[in-house]
Short mmCIF file of C-alpha atoms in Angstrom, two decimals:
data_model
loop_
_atom_site.label_atom_id
_atom_site.label_comp_id
_atom_site.label_asym_id
_atom_site.label_seq_id
_atom_site.Cartn_x
_atom_site.Cartn_y
_atom_site.Cartn_z
CA UNK A 1 20.41 19.75 29.62
CA UNK A 2 20.82 20.19 25.90
CA UNK A 3 19.48 16.73 25.19
CA UNK A 4 16.16 17.68 26.72
CA UNK A 5 15.72 20.25 24.00
CA UNK A 6 16.54 17.85 21.18
CA UNK A 7 14.66 18.08 17.88
CA UNK A 8 14.71 15.47 15.15
CA UNK A 9 14.87 16.99 11.70
CA UNK A 10 11.98 15.44 9.84
CA UNK A 11 11.67 15.03 6.10
CA UNK A 12 9.85 18.29 5.48
CA UNK A 13 12.48 20.24 7.41
CA UNK A 14 10.32 20.95 10.46
CA UNK A 15 11.62 20.02 13.86
CA UNK A 16 9.74 18.82 16.88
CA UNK A 17 10.43 19.60 20.51
CA UNK A 18 11.26 16.76 22.87
CA UNK A 19 8.18 17.56 24.95
CA UNK A 20 6.01 17.26 21.84
CA UNK A 21 7.52 13.88 21.04
CA UNK A 22 6.90 12.63 24.56
CA UNK A 23 3.26 13.76 24.54
CA UNK A 24 2.53 12.42 21.06
CA UNK A 25 4.35 9.11 21.42
CA UNK A 26 6.62 9.83 18.46
CA UNK A 27 9.70 8.87 20.41
CA UNK A 28 8.53 5.27 20.18
CA UNK A 29 8.27 5.60 16.40
CA UNK A 30 12.03 6.15 16.22
CA UNK A 31 13.08 3.73 18.97
CA UNK A 32 15.88 3.37 19.96
CA UNK A 33 17.25 6.42 18.17
CA UNK A 34 15.42 9.08 20.14
CA UNK A 35 16.76 7.63 23.39
CA UNK A 36 20.28 7.11 22.03
CA UNK A 37 20.41 10.72 20.81
CA UNK A 38 19.19 11.95 24.19
CA UNK A 39 21.83 9.83 26.00
CA UNK A 40 24.55 10.97 23.60
CA UNK A 41 23.80 14.64 24.20
CA UNK A 42 23.60 14.52 28.00
CA UNK A 43 27.09 15.94 28.42
CA UNK A 44 26.79 18.67 25.80
CA UNK A 45 26.21 22.29 26.66
CA UNK A 46 22.81 22.90 28.19
CA UNK A 47 20.41 25.56 27.00
CA UNK A 48 20.73 24.66 23.34
CA UNK A 49 18.09 23.20 21.08
CA UNK A 50 19.67 20.45 19.03
CA UNK A 51 18.46 19.43 15.60
CA UNK A 52 19.29 16.00 14.28
CA UNK A 53 18.59 13.94 11.24
CA UNK A 54 17.67 10.33 11.87
CA UNK A 55 18.61 9.40 8.31
CA UNK A 56 22.08 10.93 8.72
CA UNK A 57 22.63 9.15 12.04
CA UNK A 58 21.52 5.79 10.62
CA UNK A 59 23.80 6.33 7.63
CA UNK A 60 26.76 6.96 9.91
CA UNK A 61 26.07 3.85 12.00
CA UNK A 62 25.86 1.84 8.80
CA UNK A 63 29.29 3.23 7.82
CA UNK A 64 30.66 2.12 11.21
CA UNK A 65 29.43 -1.40 10.55
CA UNK A 66 30.19 -1.85 6.84
CA UNK A 67 32.46 -4.78 7.68
CA UNK A 68 34.66 -6.06 10.47
CA UNK A 69 37.68 -4.00 9.46
CA UNK A 70 35.65 -0.77 9.31
CA UNK A 71 34.23 -1.50 12.74
CA UNK A 72 37.65 -2.13 14.25
CA UNK A 73 39.04 1.08 12.70
CA UNK A 74 36.07 3.37 13.35
CA UNK A 75 34.98 2.04 16.74
CA UNK A 76 38.01 2.21 19.02
CA UNK A 77 37.96 0.67 22.49
CA UNK A 78 36.31 3.12 24.86
CA UNK A 79 35.03 3.09 28.41
CA UNK A 80 31.34 4.02 28.27
CA UNK A 81 30.31 5.15 31.74
CA UNK A 82 27.85 2.81 33.47
CA UNK A 83 27.85 0.44 30.50
CA UNK A 84 26.48 -3.03 31.11
CA UNK A 85 24.45 -5.54 29.16
CA UNK A 86 22.47 -6.61 32.21
CA UNK A 87 18.85 -7.37 31.41
CA UNK A 88 17.59 -4.33 33.30
CA UNK A 89 19.53 -1.68 31.36
CA UNK A 90 18.75 0.42 28.33
CA UNK A 91 21.90 -0.77 26.58
CA UNK A 92 20.65 -4.33 26.18
CA UNK A 93 17.32 -3.05 24.82
CA UNK A 94 19.07 -0.69 22.41
CA UNK A 95 21.40 -3.46 21.27
CA UNK A 96 18.46 -5.76 20.53
CA UNK A 97 16.68 -3.00 18.61
CA UNK A 98 19.81 -2.20 16.56
CA UNK A 99 20.30 -5.88 15.71
CA UNK A 100 16.73 -6.04 14.44
CA UNK A 101 16.73 -2.74 12.56
CA UNK A 102 20.22 -2.71 11.07
CA UNK A 103 21.43 -5.88 9.32
CA UNK A 104 24.96 -4.46 9.08
CA UNK A 105 25.23 -4.39 12.89
CA UNK A 106 24.11 -8.00 13.12
CA UNK A 107 26.52 -9.11 10.38
CA UNK A 108 29.55 -7.39 11.90
CA UNK A 109 28.69 -8.70 15.35
CA UNK A 110 28.43 -12.22 13.94
CA UNK A 111 31.90 -11.89 12.40
CA UNK A 112 33.63 -10.37 15.44
CA UNK A 113 31.96 -11.94 18.49
CA UNK A 114 33.42 -14.09 20.03
CA UNK A 115 36.31 -14.72 17.60
CA UNK A 116 37.86 -11.24 17.91
CA UNK A 117 36.22 -9.74 21.01
CA UNK A 118 33.74 -10.33 23.78
CA UNK A 119 30.09 -9.30 23.50
CA UNK A 120 30.46 -6.46 26.02
CA UNK A 121 33.50 -5.07 24.19
CA UNK A 122 31.67 -5.06 20.85
CA UNK A 123 28.68 -3.14 22.19
CA UNK A 124 30.73 -0.75 24.27
CA UNK A 125 32.82 0.14 21.21
CA UNK A 126 29.73 0.55 19.04
CA UNK A 127 27.83 2.70 21.53
CA UNK A 128 30.91 4.82 22.15
CA UNK A 129 31.32 5.44 18.43
CA UNK A 130 27.61 6.13 17.97
CA UNK A 131 27.70 8.61 20.86
CA UNK A 132 30.67 10.46 19.36
CA UNK A 133 29.05 10.52 15.92
CA UNK A 134 25.78 11.89 17.30
CA UNK A 135 27.55 14.56 19.33
CA UNK A 136 29.47 15.67 16.25
CA UNK A 137 26.27 15.60 14.19
CA UNK A 138 24.20 17.77 16.54
CA UNK A 139 27.06 20.22 17.16
CA UNK A 140 27.59 20.62 13.41
CA UNK A 141 23.86 21.19 12.91
CA UNK A 142 23.98 23.75 15.73
CA UNK A 143 26.79 25.62 13.93
CA UNK A 144 24.78 25.61 10.71
CA UNK A 145 21.70 27.15 12.38
CA UNK A 146 23.59 29.68 14.49
CA UNK A 147 25.88 31.11 11.83
CA UNK A 148 24.67 34.24 10.02
CA UNK A 149 23.67 33.83 6.34
#
């Protein structure tokens, strides 16, 4: 699948193959982002090597969680396949990591859950919006690298 050939765009502009990240342990350095990008790209066209910028993705997630109103407008209700916050799933681990890493996520969650929505609904909306944003990001980067100068 395309996600298996994912490359993060690092600061100096070089990319790294997924297999290199797995062997060198770098995927843990960007947890949970590496795994979220891989999950987000599972349904995209296979055979492509995707480039992605962690800084750009983090920036977009921060924009999704600027405040409660932004979240409600930019993270519509969506049915994320196989989504559950059971203790044995990646979603609960990713949610915990996002709460720790991104104060804006924690603040918006505090404002919206449970007064406006249930815990599951909040995370399903957020992960759905993150997935869409990442797909758009990697496809746009693909266009930029495949178009002639």
